[in-house]
CSV table of C-alpha atoms in Angstrom, one decimal:
chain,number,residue,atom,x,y,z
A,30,UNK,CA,120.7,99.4,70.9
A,31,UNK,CA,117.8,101.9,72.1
A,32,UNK,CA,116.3,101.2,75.7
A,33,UNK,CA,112.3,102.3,75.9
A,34,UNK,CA,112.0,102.3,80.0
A,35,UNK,CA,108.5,103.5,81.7
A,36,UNK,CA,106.5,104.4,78.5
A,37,UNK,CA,103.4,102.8,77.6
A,38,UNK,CA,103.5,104.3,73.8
A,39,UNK,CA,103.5,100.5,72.3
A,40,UNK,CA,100.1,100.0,74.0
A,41,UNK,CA,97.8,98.7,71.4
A,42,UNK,CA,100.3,99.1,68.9
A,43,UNK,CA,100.4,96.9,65.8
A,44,UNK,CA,103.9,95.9,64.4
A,45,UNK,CA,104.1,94.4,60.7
A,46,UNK,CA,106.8,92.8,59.3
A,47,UNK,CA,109.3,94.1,62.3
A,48,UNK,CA,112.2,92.7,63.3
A,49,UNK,CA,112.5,91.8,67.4
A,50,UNK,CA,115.3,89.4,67.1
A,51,UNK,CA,117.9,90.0,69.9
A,52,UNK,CA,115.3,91.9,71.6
A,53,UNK,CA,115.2,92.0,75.5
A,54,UNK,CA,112.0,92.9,77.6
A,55,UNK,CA,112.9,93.3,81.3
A,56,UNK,CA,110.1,94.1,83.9
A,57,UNK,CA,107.2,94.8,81.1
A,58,UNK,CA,103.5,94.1,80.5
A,59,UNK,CA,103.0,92.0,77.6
A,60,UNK,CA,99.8,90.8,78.9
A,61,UNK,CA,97.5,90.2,75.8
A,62,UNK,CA,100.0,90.8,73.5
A,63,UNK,CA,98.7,88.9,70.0
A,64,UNK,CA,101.4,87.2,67.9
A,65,UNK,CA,100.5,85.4,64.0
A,66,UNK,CA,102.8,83.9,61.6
A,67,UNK,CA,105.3,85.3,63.9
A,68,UNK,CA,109.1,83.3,64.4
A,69,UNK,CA,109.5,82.0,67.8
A,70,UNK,CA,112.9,80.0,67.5
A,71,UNK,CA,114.3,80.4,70.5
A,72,UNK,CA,112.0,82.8,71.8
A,73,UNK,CA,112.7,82.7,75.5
A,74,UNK,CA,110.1,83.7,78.5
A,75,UNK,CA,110.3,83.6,82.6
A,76,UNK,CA,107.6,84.8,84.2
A,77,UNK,CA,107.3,84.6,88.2
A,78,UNK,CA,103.8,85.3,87.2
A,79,UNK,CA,103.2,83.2,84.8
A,80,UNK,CA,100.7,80.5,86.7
A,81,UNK,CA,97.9,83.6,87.7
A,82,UNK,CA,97.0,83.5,84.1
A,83,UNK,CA,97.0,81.8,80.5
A,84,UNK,CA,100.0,81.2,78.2
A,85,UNK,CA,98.0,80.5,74.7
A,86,UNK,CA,100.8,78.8,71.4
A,87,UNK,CA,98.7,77.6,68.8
A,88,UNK,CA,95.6,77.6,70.4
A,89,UNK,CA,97.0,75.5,73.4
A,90,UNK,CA,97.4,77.2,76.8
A,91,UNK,CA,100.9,75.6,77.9
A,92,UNK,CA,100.9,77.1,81.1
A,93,UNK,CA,99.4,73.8,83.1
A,94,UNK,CA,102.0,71.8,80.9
A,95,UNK,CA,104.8,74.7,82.1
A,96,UNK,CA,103.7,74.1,85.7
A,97,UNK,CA,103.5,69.8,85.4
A,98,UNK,CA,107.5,70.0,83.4
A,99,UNK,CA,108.8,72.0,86.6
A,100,UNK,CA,107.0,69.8,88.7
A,101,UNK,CA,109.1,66.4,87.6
A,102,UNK,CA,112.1,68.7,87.4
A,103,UNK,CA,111.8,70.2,91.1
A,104,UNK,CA,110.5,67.0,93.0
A,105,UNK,CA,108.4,68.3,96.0
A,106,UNK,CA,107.1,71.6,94.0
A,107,UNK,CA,103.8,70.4,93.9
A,108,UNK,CA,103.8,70.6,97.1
A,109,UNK,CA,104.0,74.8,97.6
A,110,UNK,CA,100.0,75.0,96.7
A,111,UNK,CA,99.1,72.2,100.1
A,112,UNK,CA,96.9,73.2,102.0
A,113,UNK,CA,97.5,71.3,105.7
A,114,UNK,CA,100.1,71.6,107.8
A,115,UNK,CA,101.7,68.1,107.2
A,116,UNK,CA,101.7,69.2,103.3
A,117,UNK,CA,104.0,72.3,103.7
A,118,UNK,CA,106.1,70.4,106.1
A,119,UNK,CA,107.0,67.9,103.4
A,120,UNK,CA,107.3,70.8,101.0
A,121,UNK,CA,109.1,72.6,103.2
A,122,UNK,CA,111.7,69.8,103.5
A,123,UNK,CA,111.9,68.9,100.2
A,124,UNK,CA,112.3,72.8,98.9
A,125,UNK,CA,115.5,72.9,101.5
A,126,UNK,CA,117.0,69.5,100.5
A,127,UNK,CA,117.4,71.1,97.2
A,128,UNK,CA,118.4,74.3,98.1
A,129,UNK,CA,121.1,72.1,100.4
A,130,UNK,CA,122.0,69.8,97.2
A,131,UNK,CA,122.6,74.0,95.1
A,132,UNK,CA,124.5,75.4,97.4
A,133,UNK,CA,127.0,72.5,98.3
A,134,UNK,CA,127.1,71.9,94.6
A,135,UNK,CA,128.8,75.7,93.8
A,136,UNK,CA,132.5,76.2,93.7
A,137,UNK,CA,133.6,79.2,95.7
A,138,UNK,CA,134.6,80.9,92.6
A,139,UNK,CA,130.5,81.0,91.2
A,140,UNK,CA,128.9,82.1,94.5
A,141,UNK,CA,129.1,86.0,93.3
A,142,UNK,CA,129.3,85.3,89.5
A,143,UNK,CA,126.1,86.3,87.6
A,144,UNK,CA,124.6,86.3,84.3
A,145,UNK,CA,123.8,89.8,83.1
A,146,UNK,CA,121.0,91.2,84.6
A,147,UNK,CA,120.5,88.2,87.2
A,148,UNK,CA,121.0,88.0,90.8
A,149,UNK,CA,123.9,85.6,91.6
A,150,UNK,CA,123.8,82.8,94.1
A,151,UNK,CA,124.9,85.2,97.1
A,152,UNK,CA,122.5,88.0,96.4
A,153,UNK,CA,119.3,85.5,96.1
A,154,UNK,CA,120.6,83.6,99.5
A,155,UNK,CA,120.1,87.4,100.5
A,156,UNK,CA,116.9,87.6,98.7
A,157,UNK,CA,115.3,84.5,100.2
A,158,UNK,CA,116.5,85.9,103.7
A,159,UNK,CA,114.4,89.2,102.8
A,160,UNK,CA,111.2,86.6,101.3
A,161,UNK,CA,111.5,84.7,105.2
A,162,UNK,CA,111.3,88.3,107.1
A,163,UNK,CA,108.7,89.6,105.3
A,164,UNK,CA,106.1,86.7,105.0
A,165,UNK,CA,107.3,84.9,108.6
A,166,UNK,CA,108.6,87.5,110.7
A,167,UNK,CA,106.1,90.6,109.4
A,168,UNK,CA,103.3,88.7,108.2
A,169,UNK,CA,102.8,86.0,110.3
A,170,UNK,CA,104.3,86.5,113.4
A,171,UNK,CA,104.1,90.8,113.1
A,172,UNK,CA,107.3,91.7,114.4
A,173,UNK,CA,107.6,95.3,113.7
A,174,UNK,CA,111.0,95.7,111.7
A,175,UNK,CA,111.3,92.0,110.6
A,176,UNK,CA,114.0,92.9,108.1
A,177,UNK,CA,117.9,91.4,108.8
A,178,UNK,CA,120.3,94.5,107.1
A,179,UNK,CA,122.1,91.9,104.6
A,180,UNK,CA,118.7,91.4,103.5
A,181,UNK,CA,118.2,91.5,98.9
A,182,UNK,CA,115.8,94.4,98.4
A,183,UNK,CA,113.8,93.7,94.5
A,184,UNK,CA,113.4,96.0,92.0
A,185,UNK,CA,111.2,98.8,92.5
A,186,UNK,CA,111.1,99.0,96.5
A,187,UNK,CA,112.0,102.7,96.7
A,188,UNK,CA,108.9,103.5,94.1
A,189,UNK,CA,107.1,101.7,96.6
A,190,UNK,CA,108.1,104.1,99.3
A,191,UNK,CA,110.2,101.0,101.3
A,192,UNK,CA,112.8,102.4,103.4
A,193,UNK,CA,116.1,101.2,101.7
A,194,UNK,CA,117.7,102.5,105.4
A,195,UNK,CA,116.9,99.1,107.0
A,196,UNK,CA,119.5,97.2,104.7
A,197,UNK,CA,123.2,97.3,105.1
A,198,UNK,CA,124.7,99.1,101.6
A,199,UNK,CA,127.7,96.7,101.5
A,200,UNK,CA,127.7,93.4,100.5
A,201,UNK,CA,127.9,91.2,103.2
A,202,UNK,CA,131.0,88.1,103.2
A,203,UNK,CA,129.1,84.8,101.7
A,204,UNK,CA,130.1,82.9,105.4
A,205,UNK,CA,127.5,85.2,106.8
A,206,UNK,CA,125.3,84.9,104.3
A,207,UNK,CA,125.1,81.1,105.0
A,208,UNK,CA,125.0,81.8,108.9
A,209,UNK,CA,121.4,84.2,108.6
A,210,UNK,CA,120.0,82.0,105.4
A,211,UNK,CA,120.5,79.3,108.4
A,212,UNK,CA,119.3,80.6,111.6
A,213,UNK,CA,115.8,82.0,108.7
A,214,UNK,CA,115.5,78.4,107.3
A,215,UNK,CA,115.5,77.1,111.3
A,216,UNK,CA,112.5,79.7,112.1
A,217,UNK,CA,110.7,78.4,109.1
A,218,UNK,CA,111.1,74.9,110.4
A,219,UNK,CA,110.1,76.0,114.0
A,220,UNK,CA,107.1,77.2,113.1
A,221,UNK,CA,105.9,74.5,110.6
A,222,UNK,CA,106.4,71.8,112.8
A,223,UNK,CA,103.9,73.2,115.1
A,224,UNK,CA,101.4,74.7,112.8
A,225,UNK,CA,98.1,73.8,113.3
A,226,UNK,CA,95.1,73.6,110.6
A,227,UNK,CA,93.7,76.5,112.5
A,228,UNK,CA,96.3,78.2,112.8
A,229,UNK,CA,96.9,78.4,108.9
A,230,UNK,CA,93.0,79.3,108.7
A,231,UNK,CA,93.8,82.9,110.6
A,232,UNK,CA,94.6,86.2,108.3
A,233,UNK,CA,97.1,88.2,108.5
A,234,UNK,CA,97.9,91.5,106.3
A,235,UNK,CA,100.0,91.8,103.3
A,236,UNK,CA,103.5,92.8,104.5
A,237,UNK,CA,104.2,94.7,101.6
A,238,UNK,CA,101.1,96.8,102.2
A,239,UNK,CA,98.5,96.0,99.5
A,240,UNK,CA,94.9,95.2,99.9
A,241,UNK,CA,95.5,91.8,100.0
A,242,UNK,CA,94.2,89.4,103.2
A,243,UNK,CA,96.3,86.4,103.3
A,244,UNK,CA,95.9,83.5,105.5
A,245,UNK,CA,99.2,82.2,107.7
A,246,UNK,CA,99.0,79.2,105.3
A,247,UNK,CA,98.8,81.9,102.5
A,248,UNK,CA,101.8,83.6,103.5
A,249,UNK,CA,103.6,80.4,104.0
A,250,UNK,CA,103.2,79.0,100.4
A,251,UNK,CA,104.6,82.4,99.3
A,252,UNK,CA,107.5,81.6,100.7
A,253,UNK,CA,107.4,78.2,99.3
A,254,UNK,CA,106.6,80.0,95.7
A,255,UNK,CA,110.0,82.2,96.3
A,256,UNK,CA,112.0,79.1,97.3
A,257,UNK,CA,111.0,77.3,94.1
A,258,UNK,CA,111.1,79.9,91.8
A,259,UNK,CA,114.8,81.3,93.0
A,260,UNK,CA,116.1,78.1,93.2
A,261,UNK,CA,115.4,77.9,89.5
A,262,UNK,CA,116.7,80.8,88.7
A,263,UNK,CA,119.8,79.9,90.0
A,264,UNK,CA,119.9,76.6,88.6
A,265,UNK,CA,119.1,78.2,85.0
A,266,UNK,CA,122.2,80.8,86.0
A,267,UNK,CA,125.0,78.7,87.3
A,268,UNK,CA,124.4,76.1,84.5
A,269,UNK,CA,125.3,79.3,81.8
A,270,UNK,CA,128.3,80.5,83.9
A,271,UNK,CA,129.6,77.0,84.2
């Protein structure tokens, strides 16, 4: 099949009677995209982004009804928008209890299988290790070169001018993995369990350098977003291999 990558030609487009089925759209802006007497059967969409916006099917914008469904599926989720230090605590527990419950639950022979496309369960450990540094380490507590070298770079780092140089080029063994996901998930707990209200109040810059001025307790639910949200993913993942 033909791969479009980087063009904006479809902008504004209009498609009539044209067949999408089997169609995959990775990293792409579909924002405002209008769809009639279209079929959806087993139309499938992730979106990271999808609560900063609306989600409109028939008229009905599921995307509170998205966000409640993950809620009774990830107990404690609710808990990544609080807004006082006891609040992320208890998110904070409940994120890692299920992360615990994940990674104990994944025979050796699925910790480096992937779906196609997907990050398996090793590389997001990695990636979550890379989410701690930046927002804790860099953000909040400004240490200079907060990145560990095993550390899952995303997509689209070196357009951003990130230096790649920082991060080991071979994967690392999963038993290390484990052993820096740890000692990351122990800072995080450090530093929640003597976060003040005040504390939380005071900004910080973006550690990915855009013009955004997050709050500690800002940069703390992001990491609570990208707990959730990858533990998902790998959920969604490991149930396919299996």
């Amino acid at each position: 099949m033909t791969t479009y990558s980087g063009t904006t030609g479809f902008e504004g487009a209009t498609f009539v009677k044209a067949s999408f089925k089997g169609a995959t759209l990775r990293f792409s802006d579909v924002s405002g995209v209008t769809m009639r007497s279209v079929d959806v059967d087993g139309l499938d969409i992730d979106s990271h982004d999808l609560f900063f916006g609306s989600l409109i099917v028939n008229g009905v914008d599921v995307v509170p009804l998205v966000d409640a469904e993950l809620n009774r599926q990830f107990p404690g989720r609710e808990l990544q928008k609080a807004q006082t230090p006891e609040g992320l605590r208890e998110g904070w527990v409940a994120v890692q209890s299920a992360w615990q419950t994940t990674v104990a639950g994944t025979p050796p022979d699925l910790v480096d299988a992937h779906v196609e496309d997907e990050w398996s369960l090793a590389q997001t450990l990695r990636h979550l290790v890379l989410a701690t540094d930046a927002w804790l380490r860099g953000a909040i507590l400004r240490v200079p070169q907060p990145f560990h070298e095993i550390g899952q770079i995303f997509t689209g780092a070196d357009e951003m001018g990130f230096d790649l140089s920082v991060f080991r080029a071979d994967p690392p063994a999963y038993a290390e993995i484990l052993a820096v996901r740890a000692e990351r998930q122990r800072l995080v707990t450090d530093f929640l369990a003597t976060a003040t209200a005040e504390l939380l109040a005071e900004e910080r810059e973006d550690p990915w350098g855009g013009d955004w001025r997050p709050s500690v307790g800002d940069c703390v639910r992001v990491i609570l977003e990208e707990e959730w949200a990858h533990l998902r993913y790998v959920r969604r993942d490991l149930a396919r291999l299996r």
